[in-house]
XYZ file of C-alpha atoms in Angstrom:
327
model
C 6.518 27.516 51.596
C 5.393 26.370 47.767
C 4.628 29.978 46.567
C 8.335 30.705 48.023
C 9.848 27.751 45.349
C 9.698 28.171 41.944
C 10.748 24.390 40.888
C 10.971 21.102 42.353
C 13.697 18.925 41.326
C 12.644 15.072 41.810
C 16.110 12.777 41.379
C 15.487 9.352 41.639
C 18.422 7.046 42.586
C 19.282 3.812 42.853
C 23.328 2.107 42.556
C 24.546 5.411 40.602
C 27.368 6.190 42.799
C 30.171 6.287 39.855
C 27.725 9.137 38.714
C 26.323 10.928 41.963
C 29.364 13.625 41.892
C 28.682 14.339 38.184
C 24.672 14.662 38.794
C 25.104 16.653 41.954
C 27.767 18.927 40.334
C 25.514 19.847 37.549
C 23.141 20.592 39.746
C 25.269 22.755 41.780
C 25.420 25.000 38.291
C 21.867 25.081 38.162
C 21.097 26.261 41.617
C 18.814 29.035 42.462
C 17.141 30.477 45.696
C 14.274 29.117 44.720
C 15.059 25.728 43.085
C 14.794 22.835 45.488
C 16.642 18.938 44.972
C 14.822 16.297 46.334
C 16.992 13.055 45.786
C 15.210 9.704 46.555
C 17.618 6.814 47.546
C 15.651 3.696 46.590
C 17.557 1.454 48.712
C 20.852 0.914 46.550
C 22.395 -2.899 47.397
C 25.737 -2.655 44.828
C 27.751 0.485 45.895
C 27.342 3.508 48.786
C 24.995 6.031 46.468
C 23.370 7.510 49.718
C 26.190 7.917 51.464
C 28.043 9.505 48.590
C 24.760 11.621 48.352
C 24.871 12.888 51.993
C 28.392 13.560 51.077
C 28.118 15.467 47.904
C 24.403 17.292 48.548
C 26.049 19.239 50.781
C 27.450 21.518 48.314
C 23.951 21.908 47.325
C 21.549 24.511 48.550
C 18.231 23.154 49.178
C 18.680 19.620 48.880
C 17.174 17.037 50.718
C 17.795 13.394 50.628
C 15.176 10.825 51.245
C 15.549 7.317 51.806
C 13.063 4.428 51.092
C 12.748 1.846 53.411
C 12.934 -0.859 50.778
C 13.311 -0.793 47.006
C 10.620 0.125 44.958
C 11.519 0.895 41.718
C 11.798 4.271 39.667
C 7.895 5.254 39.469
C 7.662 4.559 42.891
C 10.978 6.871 43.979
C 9.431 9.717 41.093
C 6.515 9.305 43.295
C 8.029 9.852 46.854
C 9.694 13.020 45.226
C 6.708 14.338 43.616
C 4.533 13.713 47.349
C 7.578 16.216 49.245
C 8.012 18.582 46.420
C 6.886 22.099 47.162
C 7.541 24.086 44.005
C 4.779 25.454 41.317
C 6.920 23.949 39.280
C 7.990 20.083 39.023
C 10.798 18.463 37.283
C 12.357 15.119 37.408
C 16.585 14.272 36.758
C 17.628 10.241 36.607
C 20.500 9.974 39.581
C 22.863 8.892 36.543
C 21.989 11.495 34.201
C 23.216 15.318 34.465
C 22.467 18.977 33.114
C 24.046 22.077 31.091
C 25.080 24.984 33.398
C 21.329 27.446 33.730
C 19.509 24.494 31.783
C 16.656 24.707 34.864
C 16.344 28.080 35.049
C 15.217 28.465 30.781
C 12.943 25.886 31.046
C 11.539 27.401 33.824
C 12.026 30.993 31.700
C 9.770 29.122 29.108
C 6.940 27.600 30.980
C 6.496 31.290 32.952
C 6.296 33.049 29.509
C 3.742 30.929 27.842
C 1.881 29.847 31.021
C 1.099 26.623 29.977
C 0.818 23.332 31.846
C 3.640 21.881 30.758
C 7.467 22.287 28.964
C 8.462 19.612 26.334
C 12.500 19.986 25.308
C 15.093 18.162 23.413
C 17.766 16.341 24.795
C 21.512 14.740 24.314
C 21.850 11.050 24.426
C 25.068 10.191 25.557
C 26.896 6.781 24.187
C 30.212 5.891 25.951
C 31.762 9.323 24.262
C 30.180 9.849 21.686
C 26.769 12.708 22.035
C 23.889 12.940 19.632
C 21.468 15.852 20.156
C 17.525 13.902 19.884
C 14.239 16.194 18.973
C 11.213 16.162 20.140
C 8.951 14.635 17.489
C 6.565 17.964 17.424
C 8.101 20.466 14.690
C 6.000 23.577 16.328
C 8.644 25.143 18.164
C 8.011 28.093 20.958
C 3.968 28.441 20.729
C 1.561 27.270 22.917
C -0.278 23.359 21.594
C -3.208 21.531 22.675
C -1.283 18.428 24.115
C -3.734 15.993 21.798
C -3.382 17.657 19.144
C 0.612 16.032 19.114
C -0.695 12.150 19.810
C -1.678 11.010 16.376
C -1.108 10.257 13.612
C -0.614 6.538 14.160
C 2.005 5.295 12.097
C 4.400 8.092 12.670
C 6.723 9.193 15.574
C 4.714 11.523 18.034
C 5.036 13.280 21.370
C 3.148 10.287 23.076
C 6.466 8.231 21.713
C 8.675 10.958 23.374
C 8.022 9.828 26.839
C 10.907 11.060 28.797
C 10.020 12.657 31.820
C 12.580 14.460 32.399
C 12.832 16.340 29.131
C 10.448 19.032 30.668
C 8.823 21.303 33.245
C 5.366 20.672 34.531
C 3.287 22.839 36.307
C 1.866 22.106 39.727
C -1.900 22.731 38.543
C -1.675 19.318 37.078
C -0.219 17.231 40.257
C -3.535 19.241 41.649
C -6.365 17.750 38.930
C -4.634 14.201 39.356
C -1.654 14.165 36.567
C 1.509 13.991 36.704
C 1.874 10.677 39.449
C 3.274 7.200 37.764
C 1.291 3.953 38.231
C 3.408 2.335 41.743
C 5.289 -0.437 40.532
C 5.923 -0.426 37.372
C 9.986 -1.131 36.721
C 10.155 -0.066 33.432
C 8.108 2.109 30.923
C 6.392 3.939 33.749
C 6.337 6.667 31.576
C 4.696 5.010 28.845
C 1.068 5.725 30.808
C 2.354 8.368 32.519
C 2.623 10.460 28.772
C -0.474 9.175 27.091
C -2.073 10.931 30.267
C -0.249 13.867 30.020
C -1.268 14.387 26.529
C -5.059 13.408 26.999
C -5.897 15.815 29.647
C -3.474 18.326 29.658
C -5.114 21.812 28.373
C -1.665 23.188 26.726
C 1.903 22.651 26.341
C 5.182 24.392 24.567
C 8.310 22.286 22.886
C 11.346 24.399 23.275
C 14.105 23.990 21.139
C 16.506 23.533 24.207
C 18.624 20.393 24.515
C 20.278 21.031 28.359
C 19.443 17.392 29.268
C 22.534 14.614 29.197
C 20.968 10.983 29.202
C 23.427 8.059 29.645
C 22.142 5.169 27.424
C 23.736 1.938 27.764
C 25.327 1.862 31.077
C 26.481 -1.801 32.053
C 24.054 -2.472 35.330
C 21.171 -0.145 33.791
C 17.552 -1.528 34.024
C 17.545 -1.412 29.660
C 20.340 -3.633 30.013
C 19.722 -6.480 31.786
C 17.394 -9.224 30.900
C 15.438 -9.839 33.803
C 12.138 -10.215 34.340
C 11.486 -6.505 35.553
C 11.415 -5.911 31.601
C 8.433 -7.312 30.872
C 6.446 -4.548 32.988
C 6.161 -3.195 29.592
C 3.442 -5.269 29.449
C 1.258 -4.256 32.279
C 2.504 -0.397 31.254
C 0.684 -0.772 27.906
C -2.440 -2.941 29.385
C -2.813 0.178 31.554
C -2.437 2.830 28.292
C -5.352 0.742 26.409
C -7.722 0.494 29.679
C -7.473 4.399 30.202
C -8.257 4.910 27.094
C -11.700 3.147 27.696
C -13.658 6.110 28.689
C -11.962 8.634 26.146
C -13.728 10.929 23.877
C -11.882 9.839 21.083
C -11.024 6.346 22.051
C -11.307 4.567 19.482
C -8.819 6.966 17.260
C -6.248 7.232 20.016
C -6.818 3.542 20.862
C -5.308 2.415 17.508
C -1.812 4.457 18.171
C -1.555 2.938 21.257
C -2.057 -0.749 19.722
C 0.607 0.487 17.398
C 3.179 1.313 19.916
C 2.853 -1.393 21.777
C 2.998 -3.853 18.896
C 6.779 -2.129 18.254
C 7.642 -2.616 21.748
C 6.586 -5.859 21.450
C 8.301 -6.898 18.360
C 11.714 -5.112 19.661
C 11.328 -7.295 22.731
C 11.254 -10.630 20.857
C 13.857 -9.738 18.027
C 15.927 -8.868 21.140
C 15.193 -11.829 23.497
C 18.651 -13.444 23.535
C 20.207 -10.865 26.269
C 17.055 -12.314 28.133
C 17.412 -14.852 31.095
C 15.851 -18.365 29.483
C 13.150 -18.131 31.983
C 11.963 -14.540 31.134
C 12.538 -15.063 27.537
C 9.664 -17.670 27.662
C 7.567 -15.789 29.740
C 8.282 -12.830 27.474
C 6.774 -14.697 24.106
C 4.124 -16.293 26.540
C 2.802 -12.580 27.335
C 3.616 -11.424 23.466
C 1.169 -14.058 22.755
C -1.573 -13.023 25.536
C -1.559 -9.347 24.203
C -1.607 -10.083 20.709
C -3.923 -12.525 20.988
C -6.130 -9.771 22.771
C -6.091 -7.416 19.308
C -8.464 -8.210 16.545
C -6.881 -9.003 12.807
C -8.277 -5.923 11.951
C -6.638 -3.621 14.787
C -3.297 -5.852 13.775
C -3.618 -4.949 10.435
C -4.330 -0.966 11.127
C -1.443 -1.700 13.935
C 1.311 -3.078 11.619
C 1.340 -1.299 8.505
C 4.664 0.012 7.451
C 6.223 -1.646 10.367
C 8.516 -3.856 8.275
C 8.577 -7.484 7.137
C 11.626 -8.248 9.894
C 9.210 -7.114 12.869
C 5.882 -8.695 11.432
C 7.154 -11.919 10.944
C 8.316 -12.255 14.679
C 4.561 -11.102 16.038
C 3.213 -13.676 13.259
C 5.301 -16.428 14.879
C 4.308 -15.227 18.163
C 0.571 -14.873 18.022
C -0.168 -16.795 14.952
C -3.273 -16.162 12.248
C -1.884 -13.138 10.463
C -1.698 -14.748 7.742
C -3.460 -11.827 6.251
C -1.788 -9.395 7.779
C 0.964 -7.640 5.561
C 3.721 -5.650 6.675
């Protein structure tokens, strides 16, 4: 059955039934004899998202829906999806996101030209109504890359910062040497590890210049939204970054982006911690603290140059004896 599809189609979903008929639509124009649609219902609890999906997937060819048991969380639903996929090729669609008409089938054009592991592409971030077309942080458009070769350098925007799993194709070889599954669990930035993988052991990868990809950003109910304490899984997603790292090659390079990156994420965190419920907002510095406190002065200082005085003085307050440590 796998050499008979082409590309897998993991949807994860989870209280997106305002959205479902949009998603399932655009999938509709995207639809190919050998494309399959696995949606995984992760046990909504606000609205009727698997019915509506058993409704709508019907329209569908080659859609299957599958329905946890209990809630688990997005890696965990990318994870069921990726387990009953059956394509050469894997990609993944959030339930509340959607796609340009044939956006599938030219990634797919792309990763069967070049051959490579995986397909990077742009996307459109969508804002109540207003759209704004965001790049993929590698300027080498349409050849083939060694993955690594996009991680550094450290105080600038790279690939590794470019997470999104969806914004791509990836080739089944890689589900096969042990890529391509997120760590169970993990809430939110489960693509955080999942990308720093990617780009470590990965032999080759293309960035098309395609932006078919609609991502809703700051829906009311959304996970980015709410200040609970699945947020702070941010914390364990970095913890695992820096502890793969361990064993790398090049660790101690690559291990001073990743301190970088998560000092950001930390810092955004804390200048953000009002929309945080009092009890995670404590725990939230308490953690900040822990993490920090972890990182030499010297990896700070590498860590926080050029961040900016704003974010600085919030990690100072937080961890303390930076005194030396300039923005």
């Amino acid at each position: 059955m796998a050499n008979r599809i082409t590309l897998s189609v993991v949807v994860p979903c989870y209280n997106i039934e305002p959205y479902v008929a949009e998603t399932v639509t655009s999938l509709v124009n995207n639809a190919r004899d050998d494309f399959e649609f696995l949606f995984v219902e992760d046990r909504s609890t606000k609205d009727r998202t698997y019915e509506a999906l058993l409704h709508l997937t019907g329209k569908l060819p080659r859609s299957r829906v599958i329905r946890h048991e209990r809630n688990g969380g997005l890696a965990t639903a990318r994870n069921t999806g990726i387990d009953a996929a059956e394509g050469r090729y894997l990609t993944f669609l959030d339930g509340d996101d959607w796609l340009a008409p044939g956006h599938l089938a030219r990634v797919v054009d792309v990763a069967e030209r070049f051959d490579v592991d995986f397909v990077r592409t742009d996307h459109v971030q969508v804002t109540g109504v207003e759209r704004a077309v965001h790049r993929a942080p590698e300027g080498r458009r349409h050849t083939p890359l060694d993955p690594r070769d996009s991680i550094l350098p450290v105080d600038d925007t790279t690939m590794v910062d470019y997470p999104y799993a969806w914004a791509g194709v990836y080739h089944r070889r890689l589900l096969d040497r042990g890529l391509l599954r997120f760590h169970d669990g993990l809430r939110t930035a489960e693509d955080r590890p999942w990308i720093w993988d990617l780009h470590r052991r990965a032999d080759s990868y293309v960035v098309a210049s395609l932006h078919g990809v609609f991502y809703r950003r700051g829906l009311t109910g959304s996970l980015t939204q709410i200040g609970d304490v699945r947020q702070l899984d941010f914390f364990r997603a970095f913890d695992l970054v820096l502890a793969e790292l361990a064993d790398d090659p090049e660790a101690g390079r690559l291990r001073r982006k990743a301190l970088r990156d998560y000092c950001v994420v930390i810092a955004h965190q804390l200048l953000d911690r009002r929309r945080f419920e009092r009890g995670v907002a404590a725990r939230l510095r308490q953690l900040a603290a822990e993490a920090l406190g972890a990182m030499s002065e010297e990896e700070l200082g590498e860590a926080v140059v050029g961040m900016g005085e704003e974010r600085v003085r919030v990690l100072r307050r937080v961890r303390g004896g930076m005194k030396g440590v300039a923005a």
